[in-house]
Amino acid sequence: MTPEVEIYDTTLRDGTQGHGISFSVADKLRIADRLDTFGVQYIEGGWPGSNPKDIEFFAEARHRTFKHARLAAFGSTRRKDIAAAADDQVQLLIAAETPVVTIFGKTSPLHVREVLQTTLDENLAMIGDTVRFLKAHGKFVVYDAEHCFDGFKEDTPYALATLHAAEQAGADIITLCDTNGGSLSGEIATITRVAREELRVRIGIHTHDDIGLGVANALAAIEAGATHVQGTINGYGERTGNCNLTSVIPILHFKLKMRGVPVESLPLLTELSQFVDETANLRANPRLPWVGAAAFSHKGGTHVNAVQKVLSSYEHIDPGSVGNTRHVLISDLAGRSNIVMKAKELGFDLGNDTAHLKTMLATIKDLEHKGYEFEAADGSLTLLIRRVLTGAPPRFTVDAYHVSMRSEGGSSVCEATVKVRVGDRRAHTVADGDGPVNALDAALRSALVTIYPHLQSVRLTDYKVRIIDSTTGTAATTRVLIQSTDGVTEWGTIGVHENIIEASLQALVDSLECALTHSAARA
Ligand SMILES: [Zn+2]
């Protein structure tokens, strides 16, 4: 499918400049995989010239194959007064070995003179040289015209000259950026139309949300002829954020009737949004349009039929079309089909009338009420569904455990003891760790490897803790999310408890149980 509007995701680069957002390399790889499955055309992975983490990301990403997306490395035009080949930052873009390279350059004379402190001609040369250099290395080049709209308002002929410099040097896409996010939609449309008439290459749009127009401005540009849109999932980004792709993507499809991502991806949008929030360890914003928990929530009325009729008139679209759900007292049916869909995704063949569905739904709802959140914990959800379906007991049980900590000459030592039962076999082990969870993990694992040697290959790749609101109003609850891998597959598990150690143990137990399930399935 050729998209009418290309989606360029910069969650992993511009998004990470957002307040409170930090991704590990493993997080970034997981998000890139999700974005690729979802069907965006470009994934901007980072700025190799700005930090070693991004260099590591590209080194890891090199070994992966993406089905839909092409990976882009981000950087700037060469520095003034040197050759592109002599600029380390430009060299790092080549070294990232991505098919796409995106560079930004200056459009505004004010910025050229005051910020770069160079001449207008040298800026044009910096743009042309860098694009040519990247093209000579076989890259698909996206040129981001920084402060483009401000530049046009300041000096239209010069702003156009910078775009021509990029086009003549062979840029494949020229993106007009509202870097400060202060432009109005009318201005964006007018300037995009001018660029559209002047240039032959594909025009892109990159906006920020500083005055609440990030999405509106991107759409104004698209309606004026831009066919490439840059933004982030959930609108992450500097200050008030970037253009929010979780709004742009469904608007393109449902409101403008334009092709962007594959149609079958649209019902996965809410899940993608939640996954990125979970990975960023951020509380999801319920008021986010389209994908927020409140986007389709209604206070239920008294008469079911009447409420159902009224509901449709209070929704601009069917929530299921973007994978969201209507939150009302009568949402039992929607919940049921969600479980069926999710169970199918996890490999269970359920129908809407499967006998255990009601128990399953009740169990999940009860756990969610207690603070469980299965969006990033497929592993725990799989175990839960299997337990309800088969009634099979867990493969092992932790009968008792003890964790202690002492401080010795400034460093802390943690020790954990566990008693584990597998059938009628019992193991009792003790282990040290640099933290209580680490010690507990080591003790649990050494108890189990004596019985299941292949657990040796399982390792934790991520551990996240969040304090969530108490549902009882008496004590804060801790939610622990763990990511694990056995080198073949990766899974997430969850534990929730008032005590962080207990919550961690639940997630650890689920993680190892999942590992045993996977190896049993492969055997
Ligand atoms: Zn930006």
Coordinates of C-alpha atoms and ligand atoms in Angstrom, one line a residue:
M1 CA 0.0 0.0 0.0
T2 CA 1.4 3.4 -0.9
P3 CA 0.4 5.9 1.7
E4 CA -0.9 9.3 0.6
V5 CA 0.6 10.7 3.7
E6 CA 3.8 9.2 5.1
I7 CA 4.0 8.9 8.9
Y8 CA 7.4 9.7 10.3
D9 CA 7.7 8.9 14.0
T10 CA 10.2 10.8 16.1
T11 CA 9.2 9.5 19.6
L12 CA 12.7 8.0 20.1
R13 CA 14.4 11.3 19.3
D14 CA 12.3 14.5 19.6
G15 CA 10.0 12.6 22.0
T16 CA 12.8 11.9 24.4
Q17 CA 13.4 15.6 24.8
G18 CA 10.1 15.7 26.7
H19 CA 9.8 16.4 30.4
G20 CA 10.3 13.2 32.4
I21 CA 10.9 10.9 29.4
S22 CA 13.9 8.6 29.3
F23 CA 14.2 5.4 27.4
S24 CA 16.9 2.7 27.8
V25 CA 18.4 1.2 24.6
A26 CA 16.2 -1.9 25.2
D27 CA 13.1 0.4 25.6
K28 CA 13.9 2.1 22.3
L29 CA 14.3 -1.2 20.5
R30 CA 11.0 -2.5 21.8
I31 CA 9.2 0.7 20.8
A32 CA 10.8 0.6 17.3
D33 CA 9.6 -3.0 16.9
R34 CA 6.1 -1.9 17.9
L35 CA 6.1 1.1 15.6
D36 CA 7.2 -1.1 12.7
T37 CA 4.5 -3.7 13.3
F38 CA 2.0 -0.9 13.6
G39 CA 3.1 0.3 10.1
V40 CA 4.7 3.8 10.3
Q41 CA 6.9 4.5 7.3
Y42 CA 9.9 6.0 9.2
I43 CA 11.3 5.6 12.7
E44 CA 13.7 8.3 13.8
G45 CA 15.9 6.4 16.3
G46 CA 18.0 9.1 17.7
W47 CA 20.8 11.6 17.2
P48 CA 24.1 9.7 17.2
G49 CA 26.0 13.0 17.5
S50 CA 24.3 13.9 20.7
N51 CA 24.8 10.9 23.0
P52 CA 26.4 7.5 23.3
K53 CA 23.0 5.8 24.0
D54 CA 21.8 6.6 20.5
I55 CA 25.0 5.3 19.0
E56 CA 24.4 2.0 20.9
F57 CA 20.8 2.0 19.7
F58 CA 21.8 2.1 16.1
A59 CA 24.5 -0.5 16.6
E60 CA 21.8 -2.8 18.0
A61 CA 19.1 -1.9 15.5
R62 CA 21.5 -2.7 12.6
H63 CA 20.8 -6.5 13.3
R64 CA 17.1 -6.1 13.1
T65 CA 14.8 -6.3 10.1
F66 CA 11.9 -4.0 10.0
K67 CA 8.9 -5.0 7.9
H68 CA 7.3 -1.6 7.2
A69 CA 9.5 1.1 8.5
R70 CA 12.8 2.6 7.5
L71 CA 15.1 3.7 10.3
A72 CA 16.4 7.2 10.3
A73 CA 19.3 8.8 12.1
F74 CA 19.0 12.4 13.0
G75 CA 21.7 15.1 12.9
S76 CA 22.5 18.6 11.7
T77 CA 24.1 20.1 8.6
R78 CA 27.9 20.3 8.8
R79 CA 29.5 23.0 11.0
K80 CA 30.5 26.2 9.4
D81 CA 33.8 26.5 7.5
I82 CA 34.7 22.8 7.3
A83 CA 33.9 20.1 4.7
A84 CA 31.0 17.7 5.5
A85 CA 33.4 14.8 5.4
A86 CA 35.5 16.4 8.1
D87 CA 32.6 16.9 10.5
D88 CA 32.4 14.2 13.2
Q89 CA 28.7 14.6 13.8
V90 CA 28.1 14.0 10.0
Q91 CA 30.4 11.0 10.0
L92 CA 28.4 9.5 12.9
L93 CA 25.3 9.7 10.7
I94 CA 27.0 7.6 8.1
A95 CA 28.3 5.2 10.8
A96 CA 24.7 4.7 12.1
E97 CA 24.2 2.6 8.9
T98 CA 20.5 3.6 8.6
P99 CA 18.8 3.8 5.2
V100 CA 17.5 7.2 6.0
V101 CA 19.3 10.2 7.4
T102 CA 17.4 13.4 8.5
I103 CA 19.3 16.6 8.9
F104 CA 18.1 19.9 10.1
G105 CA 19.4 23.3 8.8
K106 CA 18.7 26.9 9.3
T107 CA 15.9 28.8 7.4
S108 CA 15.8 32.0 9.3
P109 CA 18.5 34.7 8.6
L110 CA 18.3 35.8 12.2
H111 CA 19.3 32.3 13.3
V112 CA 22.1 32.1 10.7
R113 CA 23.6 35.4 11.8
E114 CA 23.0 35.3 15.6
V115 CA 23.0 31.6 16.5
L116 CA 25.3 30.1 13.9
Q117 CA 27.2 33.4 13.6
T118 CA 28.0 32.9 9.9
T119 CA 27.0 34.4 6.6
L120 CA 23.8 33.6 4.7
D121 CA 25.8 32.1 1.8
E122 CA 27.8 29.8 4.1
N123 CA 24.5 28.5 5.5
L124 CA 23.3 27.7 2.0
A125 CA 26.6 25.9 1.4
M126 CA 26.3 24.0 4.7
I127 CA 22.9 22.7 3.6
G128 CA 23.9 21.8 0.1
D129 CA 27.2 20.2 1.0
T130 CA 25.7 18.0 3.7
V131 CA 22.8 16.8 1.6
R132 CA 25.2 16.0 -1.3
F133 CA 27.6 14.2 1.0
L134 CA 24.8 12.0 2.4
K135 CA 23.4 11.3 -1.0
A136 CA 26.9 10.3 -2.2
H137 CA 26.8 7.7 0.6
G138 CA 23.6 6.3 -0.8
K139 CA 21.3 7.7 1.9
F140 CA 17.6 8.7 1.5
V141 CA 17.8 12.2 2.8
V142 CA 15.1 14.1 4.7
Y143 CA 15.9 17.7 5.1
D144 CA 14.2 19.4 8.2
A145 CA 14.0 23.1 7.6
E146 CA 14.3 24.4 11.2
H147 CA 12.3 27.5 12.2
C148 CA 10.9 27.4 8.7
F149 CA 7.7 29.3 9.3
D150 CA 9.5 32.0 11.3
G151 CA 12.1 32.2 8.5
F152 CA 9.4 32.7 5.9
K153 CA 7.8 35.5 7.8
E154 CA 11.2 37.1 8.3
D155 CA 12.6 36.8 4.8
T156 CA 10.7 34.7 2.3
P157 CA 13.2 34.8 -0.6
Y158 CA 16.0 33.6 1.7
A159 CA 13.9 30.9 3.3
L160 CA 13.1 29.6 -0.1
A161 CA 16.7 29.7 -1.1
T162 CA 17.6 27.4 1.8
L163 CA 14.9 24.9 0.6
H164 CA 16.2 25.1 -3.0
A165 CA 19.7 24.5 -1.7
A166 CA 18.5 21.2 -0.1
E167 CA 16.4 20.2 -3.2
Q168 CA 19.2 20.9 -5.7
A169 CA 21.6 18.9 -3.6
G170 CA 19.2 15.9 -3.9
A171 CA 17.1 15.9 -0.7
D172 CA 14.3 13.4 -1.0
I173 CA 11.9 15.1 1.3
I174 CA 11.9 18.7 2.6
T175 CA 10.1 19.1 6.0
L176 CA 8.9 22.5 7.0
C177 CA 9.3 22.8 10.8
D178 CA 7.5 25.0 13.2
T179 CA 10.2 24.6 15.7
N180 CA 8.9 27.0 18.3
G181 CA 5.4 25.8 17.9
G182 CA 3.9 29.4 17.8
S183 CA 2.5 29.6 14.3
L184 CA -1.2 29.7 13.5
S185 CA -2.9 27.2 11.2
G186 CA -3.6 29.8 8.5
E187 CA 0.1 30.8 8.4
I188 CA 1.1 27.2 8.2
A189 CA -1.3 26.6 5.3
T190 CA -0.2 29.7 3.3
I191 CA 3.5 29.0 3.7
T192 CA 3.1 25.3 2.9
R193 CA 1.3 26.3 -0.3
V194 CA 4.2 28.6 -1.3
A195 CA 6.7 25.8 -0.7
R196 CA 4.5 23.4 -2.6
E197 CA 4.5 25.6 -5.7
E198 CA 8.2 26.3 -5.5
L199 CA 9.6 22.8 -4.9
R200 CA 9.3 19.5 -6.8
V201 CA 10.2 17.2 -3.9
R202 CA 7.8 15.7 -1.3
I203 CA 6.9 18.3 1.4
G204 CA 6.8 17.2 5.0
I205 CA 5.5 19.0 8.1
H206 CA 7.0 19.0 11.7
T207 CA 5.0 20.9 14.3
H208 CA 5.1 21.5 18.0
D209 CA 2.2 22.1 20.4
D210 CA 3.3 25.2 22.2
I211 CA 0.0 27.0 21.6
G212 CA -2.1 23.9 21.4
L213 CA -2.1 23.7 17.6
G214 CA 0.5 20.9 17.0
V215 CA -2.0 18.5 15.4
A216 CA -4.1 21.3 13.8
N217 CA -1.1 22.8 12.2
A218 CA 0.1 19.5 10.8
L219 CA -3.3 18.9 9.3
A220 CA -3.3 22.5 7.9
A221 CA -0.1 21.7 6.1
I222 CA -1.4 18.4 4.8
E223 CA -4.5 20.0 3.4
A224 CA -2.2 22.5 1.8
G225 CA -0.2 19.8 0.1
A226 CA 2.3 18.3 2.5
T227 CA 2.4 14.5 2.2
H228 CA 4.8 13.6 5.0
V229 CA 4.1 14.2 8.7
Q230 CA 6.5 14.0 11.6
G231 CA 5.3 13.6 15.2
T232 CA 5.4 11.4 18.3
I233 CA 3.3 8.9 20.0
N234 CA 1.1 10.6 22.7
G235 CA 2.6 13.9 21.7
Y236 CA 5.8 13.5 23.7
G237 CA 8.4 16.2 23.1
E238 CA 10.0 19.3 24.4
R239 CA 8.0 21.9 26.4
T240 CA 4.3 21.1 25.6
G241 CA 5.2 18.4 23.2
N242 CA 5.3 17.5 19.5
C243 CA 2.5 17.0 17.1
N244 CA 0.6 14.0 18.4
L245 CA 0.6 11.1 16.0
T246 CA -2.1 9.2 18.0
S247 CA -4.4 12.0 16.8
V248 CA -3.0 12.7 13.4
I249 CA -3.2 9.0 12.3
P250 CA -6.9 8.4 12.9
I251 CA -7.8 11.9 11.7
L252 CA -6.1 11.2 8.4
H253 CA -8.0 8.0 8.0
F254 CA -11.4 8.7 9.5
K255 CA -11.8 12.4 8.9
L256 CA -9.7 13.3 5.8
K257 CA -10.2 9.8 4.2
M258 CA -6.5 9.6 3.3
R259 CA -4.3 6.6 3.5
G260 CA -1.6 6.7 6.2
V261 CA -0.8 3.5 8.1
P262 CA -2.4 0.2 7.0
V263 CA -6.1 0.1 7.8
E264 CA -5.8 -3.0 9.9
S265 CA -3.4 -1.1 12.3
L266 CA -6.0 1.4 13.3
P267 CA -7.6 -0.8 16.0
L268 CA -4.2 -1.2 17.5
L269 CA -3.7 2.5 18.1
T270 CA -4.8 2.6 21.7
E271 CA -2.7 -0.3 22.6
L272 CA 0.3 1.3 20.9
S273 CA -0.3 4.5 22.9
Q274 CA -0.5 2.6 26.2
F275 CA 2.5 0.5 25.4
V276 CA 4.6 3.6 24.8
D277 CA 3.4 5.2 28.1
E278 CA 4.1 2.0 30.0
T279 CA 7.6 1.8 28.5
A280 CA 8.2 5.4 29.4
N281 CA 6.9 4.6 32.9
L282 CA 4.4 7.4 32.6
R283 CA 0.9 7.5 33.7
A284 CA -1.4 7.5 30.6
N285 CA -3.2 10.8 30.1
P286 CA -6.9 9.8 30.2
R287 CA -7.9 13.0 28.3
L288 CA -5.8 12.2 25.3
P289 CA -8.1 12.4 22.2
W290 CA -8.9 9.0 20.5
V291 CA -6.7 6.8 22.7
G292 CA -7.2 8.2 26.3
A293 CA -9.2 6.2 28.8
A294 CA -11.7 9.0 29.0
A295 CA -12.0 9.6 25.3
F296 CA -15.1 7.5 25.1
S297 CA -16.3 7.3 28.7
H298 CA -19.8 8.2 29.6
K299 CA -21.5 8.3 32.9
G300 CA -24.1 5.6 32.6
G301 CA -27.7 6.3 32.7
T302 CA -30.5 4.2 34.3
H303 CA -32.1 2.6 31.4
V304 CA -29.7 0.4 29.4
N305 CA -31.5 0.7 26.0
A306 CA -32.0 4.5 26.3
V307 CA -28.4 5.0 27.3
Q308 CA -27.2 2.9 24.4
K309 CA -29.2 5.1 22.0
V310 CA -27.9 8.3 23.6
L311 CA -24.3 7.1 23.6
S312 CA -24.0 6.9 19.8
S313 CA -25.0 10.5 19.6
Y314 CA -22.2 11.5 22.0
E315 CA -19.4 9.7 20.1
H316 CA -17.9 11.1 17.0
I317 CA -16.7 7.6 16.0
D318 CA -16.9 4.0 17.2
P319 CA -14.2 3.7 19.9
G320 CA -13.4 0.2 18.7
S321 CA -12.2 1.6 15.4
V322 CA -9.1 2.9 17.2
G323 CA -9.0 0.0 19.8
N324 CA -10.4 2.1 22.5
T325 CA -13.4 1.1 24.6
R326 CA -16.5 2.8 25.8
H327 CA -16.5 3.1 29.5
V328 CA -19.9 2.7 30.9
L329 CA -21.7 0.4 33.2
I330 CA -22.9 -1.6 30.3
S331 CA -19.5 -2.2 28.8
D332 CA -19.5 -5.9 29.7
L333 CA -19.9 -6.9 26.0
A334 CA -17.1 -4.7 24.8
G335 CA -14.8 -6.1 27.5
R336 CA -15.7 -9.6 26.6
S337 CA -14.7 -9.2 22.9
N338 CA -11.5 -7.4 24.0
I339 CA -10.5 -10.5 26.0
V340 CA -11.4 -12.7 23.1
M341 CA -9.2 -10.6 20.8
K342 CA -6.4 -10.4 23.2
A343 CA -6.6 -14.2 23.9
K344 CA -6.4 -14.8 20.2
E345 CA -3.3 -12.6 19.9
L346 CA -1.8 -14.7 22.7
G347 CA -2.6 -18.0 20.9
F348 CA -5.8 -19.1 22.6
D349 CA -8.8 -20.0 20.5
L350 CA -11.8 -18.5 22.3
G351 CA -15.2 -17.7 21.1
N352 CA -17.6 -15.0 22.5
D353 CA -19.5 -17.9 24.1
T354 CA -16.6 -19.8 25.7
A355 CA -17.7 -21.0 29.1
H356 CA -14.9 -19.5 31.1
L357 CA -15.1 -16.1 29.6
K358 CA -17.2 -14.6 32.3
T359 CA -14.8 -15.9 35.0
M360 CA -11.9 -14.6 33.1
L361 CA -13.4 -11.2 32.6
A362 CA -14.4 -10.9 36.2
T363 CA -10.9 -11.9 37.3
I364 CA -9.2 -9.4 35.0
K365 CA -11.6 -6.6 36.1
D366 CA -11.0 -7.4 39.7
L367 CA -7.2 -7.3 39.2
E368 CA -7.4 -4.1 37.2
H369 CA -9.3 -2.6 40.1
K370 CA -6.5 -3.6 42.4
G371 CA -4.0 -1.8 40.2
Y372 CA -2.9 -4.5 37.7
E373 CA -2.4 -3.2 34.2
F374 CA -1.9 -5.9 31.6
E375 CA -0.9 -3.7 28.6
A376 CA 2.8 -4.2 29.2
A377 CA 2.4 -7.6 30.9
D378 CA 1.4 -10.1 28.2
G379 CA 3.2 -12.8 30.1
S380 CA 1.1 -12.5 33.3
L381 CA -2.1 -12.2 31.2
T382 CA -1.2 -15.4 29.3
L383 CA -0.7 -17.2 32.6
L384 CA -4.0 -15.9 33.9
I385 CA -6.0 -16.9 30.8
R386 CA -4.4 -20.4 30.8
R387 CA -5.1 -20.9 34.5
V388 CA -8.8 -20.0 34.0
L389 CA -9.1 -22.2 30.9
T390 CA -7.2 -25.3 32.0
G391 CA -7.4 -25.0 35.8
A392 CA -3.8 -26.2 35.7
P393 CA -1.8 -25.4 38.9
P394 CA 1.4 -23.3 38.6
R395 CA 4.5 -25.3 37.9
F396 CA 6.1 -24.2 41.2
T397 CA 5.1 -22.5 44.4
V398 CA 7.1 -20.2 46.7
D399 CA 6.2 -21.5 50.2
A400 CA 8.2 -19.0 52.1
Y401 CA 10.8 -16.3 51.6
H402 CA 12.9 -14.0 53.7
V403 CA 14.9 -10.9 52.7
S404 CA 17.3 -9.0 54.9
M405 CA 19.6 -6.1 54.3
R406 CA 22.5 -4.8 56.3
S407 CA 25.0 -2.0 55.8
E408 CA 28.7 -2.6 56.0
G409 CA 31.2 0.1 55.7
G410 CA 29.0 2.2 53.4
S411 CA 27.9 -0.6 51.1
S412 CA 24.7 -2.5 51.5
V413 CA 24.4 -6.3 51.3
C414 CA 21.1 -8.0 50.7
E415 CA 20.4 -11.6 51.4
A416 CA 17.4 -13.6 50.3
T417 CA 16.2 -17.1 51.3
V418 CA 13.4 -18.9 49.5
K419 CA 11.6 -22.2 49.9
V420 CA 10.2 -23.5 46.6
R421 CA 8.1 -26.5 45.9
V422 CA 7.8 -28.2 42.5
G423 CA 5.4 -31.1 42.8
D424 CA 6.7 -33.0 45.8
R425 CA 10.2 -31.8 45.4
R426 CA 11.4 -29.0 47.7
A427 CA 14.4 -26.6 47.4
H428 CA 15.7 -24.2 49.9
T429 CA 18.2 -21.7 48.7
V430 CA 19.9 -18.5 49.8
A431 CA 21.6 -15.9 47.7
D432 CA 23.2 -12.4 47.9
G433 CA 22.4 -9.4 45.7
D434 CA 23.2 -5.8 45.5
G435 CA 19.5 -5.0 46.2
P436 CA 16.6 -7.0 47.8
V437 CA 14.9 -7.8 44.5
N438 CA 18.2 -8.8 42.9
A439 CA 18.9 -11.2 45.9
L440 CA 15.4 -12.6 45.7
D441 CA 15.7 -13.2 42.0
A442 CA 19.0 -15.0 42.5
A443 CA 17.7 -17.2 45.3
L444 CA 14.5 -18.1 43.4
R445 CA 16.5 -18.9 40.2
S446 CA 19.1 -21.0 42.0
A447 CA 16.3 -23.0 43.6
L448 CA 14.6 -23.7 40.3
V449 CA 17.6 -24.3 38.0
T450 CA 18.3 -27.5 40.0
I451 CA 15.0 -28.8 38.6
Y452 CA 14.7 -26.7 35.4
P453 CA 18.3 -26.2 34.1
H454 CA 17.2 -24.2 31.0
L455 CA 16.0 -21.3 33.3
Q456 CA 19.7 -20.5 33.3
S457 CA 19.3 -18.7 30.0
V458 CA 16.5 -16.4 31.3
R459 CA 17.5 -12.9 32.2
L460 CA 15.6 -9.8 33.3
T461 CA 16.0 -7.0 30.8
D462 CA 14.0 -4.3 32.6
Y463 CA 12.5 -3.6 36.0
K464 CA 10.1 -0.7 36.6
V465 CA 8.3 0.4 39.7
R466 CA 5.4 2.8 39.9
I467 CA 3.5 3.9 43.0
I468 CA -0.2 4.0 42.0
D469 CA -3.2 5.5 43.7
S470 CA -4.6 3.4 46.4
T471 CA -8.0 2.0 45.5
T472 CA -8.9 1.7 49.1
G473 CA -7.7 5.1 50.2
T474 CA -5.6 3.7 53.0
A475 CA -2.2 2.9 51.6
A476 CA -0.2 3.4 48.4
T477 CA 0.1 0.5 46.1
T478 CA 3.3 -0.5 44.2
R479 CA 3.1 -1.8 40.7
V480 CA 6.2 -3.7 39.4
L481 CA 6.7 -4.5 35.8
I482 CA 9.4 -6.8 34.7
Q483 CA 10.7 -7.6 31.2
S484 CA 12.5 -10.9 30.6
T485 CA 14.0 -12.8 27.8
D486 CA 15.3 -16.3 27.2
G487 CA 17.1 -15.2 24.0
V488 CA 14.2 -16.4 21.8
T489 CA 11.2 -14.5 23.1
E490 CA 10.6 -11.6 25.3
W491 CA 7.8 -11.2 27.8
G492 CA 6.5 -8.8 30.4
T493 CA 5.1 -9.6 33.8
I494 CA 3.5 -7.7 36.6
G495 CA 3.1 -7.7 40.4
V496 CA 1.0 -5.4 42.5
H497 CA 1.1 -5.1 46.3
E498 CA 1.5 -2.6 49.1
N499 CA 4.9 -4.0 49.7
I500 CA 7.5 -3.5 46.9
I501 CA 9.3 -6.8 47.6
E502 CA 6.1 -8.8 47.5
A503 CA 5.0 -7.0 44.2
S504 CA 8.5 -7.8 42.8
L505 CA 8.3 -11.4 43.8
Q506 CA 4.9 -11.8 42.1
A507 CA 6.4 -10.4 38.8
L508 CA 9.5 -12.6 39.2
V509 CA 7.4 -15.8 39.8
D510 CA 5.3 -15.0 36.7
S511 CA 8.4 -14.3 34.7
L512 CA 9.9 -17.7 35.5
E513 CA 6.6 -19.5 35.1
C514 CA 6.3 -17.9 31.6
A515 CA 9.8 -19.1 30.8
L516 CA 8.8 -22.7 31.7
T517 CA 5.6 -22.3 29.6
H518 CA 7.6 -21.1 26.6
S519 CA 10.1 -23.9 26.8
A520 CA 7.3 -26.5 27.3
A521 CA 5.6 -25.1 24.1
R522 CA 8.8 -25.4 22.1
A523 CA 9.7 -28.8 23.3
Ligands
ZN1 ZN 11.0 19.2 16.8

